[in-house]
Short mmCIF file of C-alpha atoms in Angstrom, two decimals:
data_model
loop_
_atom_site.label_atom_id
_atom_site.label_comp_id
_atom_site.label_asym_id
_atom_site.label_seq_id
_atom_site.Cartn_x
_atom_site.Cartn_y
_atom_site.Cartn_z
CA MET C 231 -147.77 -211.59 137.46
CA ARG C 232 -145.82 -210.87 140.62
CA ALA C 233 -144.37 -207.47 141.22
CA ALA C 234 -142.86 -205.48 144.04
CA ILE C 235 -144.93 -202.48 144.71
CA ASN C 236 -144.99 -199.63 147.12
CA THR C 237 -147.92 -197.29 147.38
CA GLN C 238 -146.42 -194.96 150.06
CA TYR C 239 -143.03 -193.39 150.59
CA GLY C 240 -141.00 -194.71 153.25
CA PRO C 241 -138.45 -197.22 154.51
CA PRO C 242 -137.75 -200.57 152.88
CA GLY C 243 -140.76 -201.98 154.77
CA VAL C 244 -143.17 -200.30 152.35
CA LEU C 245 -142.26 -202.62 149.60
CA SER C 246 -144.17 -205.88 149.17
CA SER C 247 -144.70 -208.51 146.38
CA LYS C 248 -148.20 -208.72 144.99
CA GLU C 249 -150.20 -209.92 142.14
CA VAL C 250 -150.78 -207.19 139.29
CA ASP C 251 -152.06 -207.13 135.82
CA ARG C 252 -149.32 -208.43 133.30
CA PRO C 253 -148.46 -205.79 130.57
CA THR C 254 -149.23 -206.38 126.81
CA ALA C 255 -147.12 -205.13 123.84
CA GLY C 256 -148.42 -201.96 122.26
CA HIS C 257 -147.39 -200.57 118.91
CA GLY C 258 -143.69 -200.57 118.81
CA GLU C 259 -143.15 -202.24 122.15
CA VAL C 260 -141.95 -205.67 123.35
CA VAL C 261 -142.69 -207.63 126.60
CA VAL C 262 -139.77 -208.76 128.40
CA GLU C 263 -139.82 -211.60 130.93
CA VAL C 264 -137.49 -210.06 133.53
CA HIS C 265 -134.99 -212.51 134.92
CA ALA C 266 -133.11 -210.05 136.97
CA SER C 267 -133.13 -206.35 138.26
CA VAL C 268 -130.86 -204.54 140.57
CA VAL C 269 -131.56 -202.10 143.56
CA THR C 270 -129.87 -198.82 142.66
CA GLN C 271 -129.48 -195.81 144.77
CA GLY C 272 -131.99 -194.15 142.39
CA ASP C 273 -134.53 -196.70 143.06
CA ARG C 274 -133.91 -196.16 147.01
CA ARG C 275 -134.29 -192.35 146.48
CA LEU C 276 -137.85 -193.20 144.59
CA ARG C 277 -138.97 -195.28 147.31
CA ALA C 278 -138.23 -193.04 150.06
CA ALA C 279 -138.81 -189.67 148.38
CA ASP C 280 -135.13 -188.93 149.37
CA PHE C 281 -134.43 -186.26 146.47
CA PRO C 282 -131.23 -184.50 147.15
CA GLY C 283 -130.94 -180.76 147.80
CA PHE C 284 -133.17 -178.39 145.86
CA MET C 285 -134.55 -181.43 143.82
CA GLY C 286 -136.90 -182.35 146.96
CA LEU C 287 -139.96 -180.33 145.65
CA PHE C 288 -139.30 -181.17 141.90
CA GLY C 289 -139.01 -184.72 142.66
CA ARG C 290 -142.33 -184.95 144.47
CA LEU C 291 -144.05 -183.09 141.82
CA LEU C 292 -142.61 -185.49 139.20
CA PHE C 293 -142.86 -188.78 141.01
CA GLY C 294 -145.85 -188.17 143.15
CA LEU C 295 -146.56 -185.50 145.80
CA ARG C 296 -147.93 -187.56 148.69
CA ARG C 297 -147.46 -191.04 147.43
CA PRO C 298 -145.70 -192.76 144.37
CA ARG C 299 -147.63 -192.11 141.20
CA HIS C 300 -146.44 -195.45 139.98
CA SER C 301 -146.29 -198.27 142.37
CA VAL C 302 -143.97 -200.67 140.52
CA GLY C 303 -140.41 -199.60 140.78
CA GLY C 304 -137.18 -200.88 139.54
CA SER C 305 -135.11 -199.29 136.74
CA MET C 306 -132.52 -201.90 135.63
CA PHE C 307 -133.38 -205.33 133.79
CA ALA C 308 -132.31 -208.18 131.88
CA GLY C 309 -134.47 -210.91 130.54
CA ARG C 310 -136.02 -212.60 127.47
CA VAL C 311 -138.50 -211.12 124.87
CA VAL C 312 -141.63 -213.10 125.10
CA GLU C 313 -143.98 -210.81 123.02
CA VAL C 314 -143.70 -208.30 120.38
CA GLY C 315 -146.20 -205.55 119.20
CA ALA C 316 -147.10 -204.40 115.73
CA GLY C 317 -144.45 -202.37 114.21
CA VAL C 318 -141.64 -203.95 116.03
CA THR C 319 -138.47 -204.57 113.69
CA LYS C 320 -135.33 -204.78 115.89
CA LEU C 321 -136.35 -207.46 118.43
CA ALA C 322 -137.93 -210.83 118.28
CA VAL C 323 -139.49 -213.35 120.67
CA GLY C 324 -136.58 -215.23 122.29
CA ASP C 325 -134.13 -212.51 122.09
CA ASP C 326 -132.07 -211.93 125.35
CA VAL C 327 -132.00 -208.25 126.19
CA PHE C 328 -130.98 -205.73 128.98
CA GLY C 329 -131.47 -202.10 129.55
CA SER C 330 -133.02 -199.46 131.85
CA VAL C 331 -136.46 -197.66 132.44
CA MET C 332 -137.72 -195.15 134.77
CA ARG C 333 -140.11 -197.88 136.55
CA GLY C 334 -141.50 -201.29 136.17
CA ALA C 335 -138.47 -203.64 136.34
CA TYR C 336 -139.46 -205.14 139.86
CA ALA C 337 -141.81 -207.24 137.92
CA GLU C 338 -141.96 -210.58 136.16
CA TYR C 339 -142.99 -208.85 132.86
CA LEU C 340 -142.04 -205.38 131.58
CA ALA C 341 -143.45 -203.68 128.36
CA ILE C 342 -140.88 -201.33 126.80
CA SER C 343 -140.73 -199.62 123.35
CA GLU C 344 -137.83 -201.06 121.13
CA ASP C 345 -136.69 -197.39 120.74
CA GLN C 346 -135.95 -196.89 124.37
CA ALA C 347 -133.07 -197.97 126.38
CA ILE C 348 -132.99 -201.65 125.59
CA ALA C 349 -130.43 -203.67 123.57
CA ALA C 350 -129.35 -207.26 122.88
CA MET C 351 -127.55 -208.90 125.98
CA PRO C 352 -124.00 -209.45 125.58
CA THR C 353 -123.39 -213.06 125.08
CA ASN C 354 -120.64 -213.39 127.69
CA VAL C 355 -122.57 -212.46 130.83
CA SER C 356 -125.46 -213.84 132.91
CA TYR C 357 -128.93 -212.15 133.22
CA ALA C 358 -127.62 -210.79 136.80
CA GLU C 359 -124.35 -209.41 135.37
CA ALA C 360 -126.26 -207.65 132.39
CA ALA C 361 -128.75 -206.07 134.68
CA ALA C 362 -125.96 -204.51 136.84
CA ILE C 363 -124.41 -202.76 134.00
CA PRO C 364 -126.66 -199.82 132.78
CA TYR C 365 -126.99 -197.91 136.12
CA GLY C 366 -123.20 -196.98 136.77
CA ALA C 367 -121.88 -197.77 133.29
CA GLY C 368 -124.10 -195.39 131.35
CA THR C 369 -123.48 -192.33 133.81
CA ALA C 370 -119.82 -193.00 133.75
CA LEU C 371 -119.53 -193.14 129.93
CA VAL C 372 -121.49 -190.02 129.34
CA PHE C 373 -119.56 -188.25 132.11
CA LEU C 374 -116.13 -189.07 131.19
CA ARG C 375 -116.30 -189.52 127.56
CA ASP C 376 -118.90 -186.75 126.53
CA LEU C 377 -118.70 -184.27 129.32
CA ALA C 378 -115.00 -184.39 130.33
CA GLU C 379 -113.88 -185.61 126.99
CA VAL C 380 -111.05 -187.63 128.59
CA ARG C 381 -108.12 -188.19 126.19
CA PRO C 382 -105.51 -191.12 126.27
CA GLY C 383 -102.69 -190.31 128.72
CA GLU C 384 -104.76 -187.94 130.82
CA ARG C 385 -104.77 -188.60 134.73
CA VAL C 386 -108.29 -189.29 136.03
CA LEU C 387 -109.35 -189.50 139.69
CA VAL C 388 -112.50 -191.30 140.73
CA VAL C 389 -113.77 -190.23 144.18
CA GLY C 390 -115.91 -193.14 145.50
CA ALA C 391 -114.22 -195.74 143.27
CA SER C 392 -115.88 -198.69 144.91
CA GLY C 393 -119.48 -197.25 144.53
CA GLY C 394 -122.09 -198.15 141.84
CA VAL C 395 -120.83 -195.32 139.47
CA GLY C 396 -117.43 -195.52 140.68
CA ARG C 397 -116.69 -199.13 139.84
CA MET C 398 -117.81 -198.47 136.09
CA ALA C 399 -115.96 -195.01 136.01
CA VAL C 400 -112.52 -196.83 136.71
CA GLN C 401 -113.06 -199.23 134.01
CA ILE C 402 -114.40 -196.73 131.38
CA ALA C 403 -111.62 -194.27 132.26
CA LYS C 404 -109.07 -197.01 131.65
CA HIS C 405 -110.68 -197.96 128.48
CA LEU C 406 -110.34 -194.42 127.30
CA GLY C 407 -106.59 -194.69 127.83
CA ALA C 408 -106.43 -192.69 131.17
CA GLU C 409 -104.05 -193.27 134.11
CA VAL C 410 -106.73 -193.87 136.77
CA THR C 411 -106.44 -193.25 140.50
CA GLY C 412 -109.31 -194.50 142.66
CA VAL C 413 -110.35 -193.03 146.03
CA CYS C 414 -112.07 -195.33 148.33
CA GLY C 415 -111.87 -196.98 151.85
CA SER C 416 -111.29 -200.61 152.52
CA ASP C 417 -111.62 -202.02 149.00
CA GLU C 418 -108.19 -201.25 147.42
CA ASP C 419 -108.02 -204.84 146.04
CA LEU C 420 -111.41 -204.50 144.18
CA VAL C 421 -110.69 -201.10 142.63
CA ARG C 422 -107.27 -202.16 141.54
CA GLY C 423 -108.81 -205.35 140.02
CA LEU C 424 -111.17 -203.17 138.04
CA GLY C 425 -108.09 -201.50 136.40
CA ALA C 426 -107.10 -198.56 138.69
CA ASP C 427 -103.27 -197.75 138.36
CA ASP C 428 -103.30 -196.35 141.96
CA VAL C 429 -105.69 -196.35 144.88
CA ILE C 430 -105.74 -193.79 147.71
CA ASP C 431 -107.45 -194.67 151.07
CA TYR C 432 -109.45 -191.61 152.13
CA ARG C 433 -108.86 -192.75 155.71
CA ARG C 434 -105.15 -192.54 155.81
CA GLU C 435 -104.57 -189.61 153.29
CA ARG C 436 -106.35 -186.65 151.48
CA PHE C 437 -105.58 -186.43 147.84
CA THR C 438 -106.02 -182.66 147.99
CA GLU C 439 -102.94 -182.49 150.14
CA LEU C 440 -100.78 -184.49 147.95
CA GLU C 441 -98.31 -182.92 145.19
CA ARG C 442 -99.96 -184.99 142.50
CA ARG C 443 -102.30 -183.16 140.14
CA TRP C 444 -105.16 -184.81 138.01
CA ASP C 445 -106.62 -183.71 134.62
CA VAL C 446 -110.19 -184.84 135.52
CA ILE C 447 -111.81 -185.60 138.89
CA LEU C 448 -115.10 -187.47 138.75
CA ASP C 449 -116.95 -186.94 142.26
CA THR C 450 -119.60 -189.57 142.74
CA THR C 451 -120.02 -188.38 146.35
CA GLU C 452 -123.02 -186.23 147.43
CA GLY C 453 -122.43 -182.60 147.57
CA ASP C 454 -120.28 -180.07 145.54
CA HIS C 455 -116.49 -180.24 146.42
CA PHE C 456 -115.22 -178.19 143.68
CA ARG C 457 -113.84 -175.42 145.73
CA SER C 458 -112.00 -178.04 148.01
CA TYR C 459 -111.03 -180.29 145.25
CA ARG C 460 -109.67 -177.96 142.62
CA ARG C 461 -106.34 -177.70 144.25
CA ALA C 462 -105.83 -181.31 143.07
CA LEU C 463 -106.56 -180.20 139.39
CA THR C 464 -104.18 -179.40 136.72
CA PRO C 465 -104.35 -175.62 135.50
CA ARG C 466 -107.24 -176.90 132.88
CA GLY C 467 -108.59 -179.67 134.93
CA ARG C 468 -112.11 -180.50 134.94
CA TYR C 469 -114.16 -181.35 138.04
CA LEU C 470 -117.27 -183.34 137.41
CA SER C 471 -120.13 -184.00 140.02
CA LEU C 472 -123.12 -186.34 139.77
CA TYR C 473 -124.95 -184.14 142.21
CA VAL C 474 -126.22 -180.59 141.18
CA THR C 475 -126.41 -177.86 143.61
CA PRO C 476 -127.20 -174.06 143.23
CA ARG C 477 -123.47 -173.39 144.08
CA LEU C 478 -122.21 -175.89 141.42
CA LEU C 479 -124.54 -174.23 138.86
CA TRP C 480 -123.07 -170.88 139.59
CA GLU C 481 -119.50 -172.39 139.54
CA MET C 482 -120.28 -174.07 136.14
CA ALA C 483 -121.43 -170.65 134.85
CA VAL C 484 -118.36 -168.89 136.07
CA THR C 485 -115.69 -171.33 135.04
CA LYS C 486 -117.28 -171.71 131.70
CA LEU C 487 -116.07 -168.21 130.83
CA GLY C 488 -112.55 -168.72 131.09
CA GLU C 489 -109.93 -171.33 129.75
CA GLY C 490 -108.81 -172.64 133.42
CA GLN C 491 -110.32 -175.20 135.49
CA ARG C 492 -113.93 -176.27 134.88
CA ALA C 493 -116.74 -177.33 137.26
CA ILE C 494 -119.22 -179.66 135.17
CA ALA C 495 -122.31 -181.62 135.94
CA GLY C 496 -124.99 -183.07 133.88
CA VAL C 497 -127.48 -185.97 133.27
CA ALA C 498 -126.99 -189.23 131.60
CA GLN C 499 -130.18 -190.40 130.01
CA GLY C 500 -130.55 -193.90 129.09
CA SER C 501 -131.07 -194.71 125.29
CA ALA C 502 -131.01 -197.38 122.89
CA ALA C 503 -127.70 -196.08 121.36
CA LEU C 504 -126.07 -195.82 124.90
CA THR C 505 -127.24 -199.22 125.83
CA GLU C 506 -125.85 -200.66 122.58
CA GLU C 507 -122.41 -199.03 123.43
CA LEU C 508 -122.36 -200.62 126.84
CA ARG C 509 -123.32 -204.04 125.31
CA GLU C 510 -120.11 -203.61 122.98
CA LEU C 511 -117.80 -202.69 125.91
CA VAL C 512 -119.09 -205.73 127.96
CA GLN C 513 -118.53 -207.88 124.86
CA GLN C 514 -115.20 -206.59 124.36
CA GLY C 515 -114.31 -207.49 127.97
CA ALA C 516 -113.66 -203.83 128.78
CA LEU C 517 -116.51 -203.59 131.34
CA ARG C 518 -117.83 -205.96 133.96
CA ALA C 519 -120.25 -205.88 136.86
CA VAL C 520 -119.45 -206.72 140.44
CA ILE C 521 -122.31 -208.46 142.25
CA ALA C 522 -122.38 -208.09 146.02
CA GLU C 523 -125.64 -210.03 146.95
CA ARG C 524 -128.73 -211.56 145.28
CA PHE C 525 -132.33 -211.57 146.61
CA THR C 526 -135.50 -213.05 145.09
CA LEU C 527 -138.44 -210.85 144.18
CA GLU C 528 -140.36 -211.89 147.37
CA ASP C 529 -137.43 -210.55 149.51
CA ILE C 530 -137.43 -206.99 147.74
CA ALA C 531 -137.73 -205.15 151.11
CA ARG C 532 -134.49 -206.91 152.40
CA ALA C 533 -132.71 -206.20 149.41
CA HIS C 534 -133.42 -202.56 149.87
CA ALA C 535 -132.52 -202.71 153.53
CA PHE C 536 -129.11 -204.48 152.65
CA LEU C 537 -128.24 -201.58 150.23
CA GLU C 538 -128.80 -198.99 152.92
CA THR C 539 -127.46 -200.80 155.81
CA GLN C 540 -124.51 -202.64 154.39
CA HIS C 541 -123.23 -200.11 151.85
CA PRO C 542 -122.12 -203.08 149.52
CA HIS C 543 -119.34 -202.51 147.14
CA GLY C 544 -121.20 -204.43 144.34
CA SER C 545 -124.64 -204.48 142.91
CA VAL C 546 -127.50 -205.80 144.78
CA VAL C 547 -129.29 -208.15 142.40
CA VAL C 548 -133.08 -209.04 142.55
CA ASP C 549 -133.66 -212.51 140.80
CA VAL C 550 -137.20 -211.77 139.56
CA VAL C 551 -137.70 -215.10 137.37
CA ALA C 552 -135.25 -217.76 138.66
CA SER C 553 -132.62 -218.49 136.15
CA THR C 554 -128.96 -219.57 136.46
CA THR C 555 -128.38 -219.77 132.62
CA SER C 556 -125.96 -217.30 131.21
CA SER C 557 -126.53 -215.57 127.84
CA ALA C 558 -123.25 -217.30 126.67
CA GLU C 559 -124.79 -220.63 127.50
CA ILE C 560 -128.12 -219.92 125.62
CA HIS C 561 -126.27 -218.78 122.47
CA ALA C 562 -124.00 -221.99 122.50
CA THR C 563 -126.95 -224.43 122.37
#
């Protein structure tokens, strides 16, 4: 089978498409023919060994000290089950599925346990759209619903609202019943179209200097901004960051002791249950993907370069196995 591999860390040029062995289904596993994958910021970091802050050494130890421990990257996928192993009870050959893995989605075939982050694909989206859902949506759902415990009527501010997590966070916050404000640059129409009640252009005004206050601030930008953003929080507001720093860990410990403002961070781990929840949100029309550009597997290096240089406000999709048929069209026939 064809797969995109990188045997060394570096710029997009380290990626190439080559023939590798096709996986087989072990006990409890299925083999998915991957129709679409997505180039995420996480994929970029693994390719370049660009681990933020104090995660640098830990990341190298985990994923490979001098070179990638696993050469086939890619973490998001959508496709069709073509083989099932012994003991599989939830999925069958012919099922359209989507989900996330630690690695291996930049390949024509992917072996994954049916108990991992995989679920039936929503019937109202294409493979490309389905593959673009888990990366940002899983993080946004865990952070807003589980960590911040957003309630209907609360005011939520999403910093970086046009980014990969931000686009999903705007939709999920709205689904949770919040009044949503997005902070972005030139993409006001995009963010409003995703459900934001208001949009702040950071190039023209600073939300920390406004009189308005928010119950929750989800900061998708790199770094720890709790000290500078807390002035925009209500007295018991919650600040959430996708990036953990030593200072943020200290702020989390200190603010947890009182009943005032909180600093919060965490990790959103993909799971079968979470992927199923995302499927239901997409099926209900509460969540949708935005696609910026599509590339073939042979053009994987260009896809990574596009993500890095163009800073697209939409997902960069890799069409692994050529298909233009949507799940909705498949189930209608």
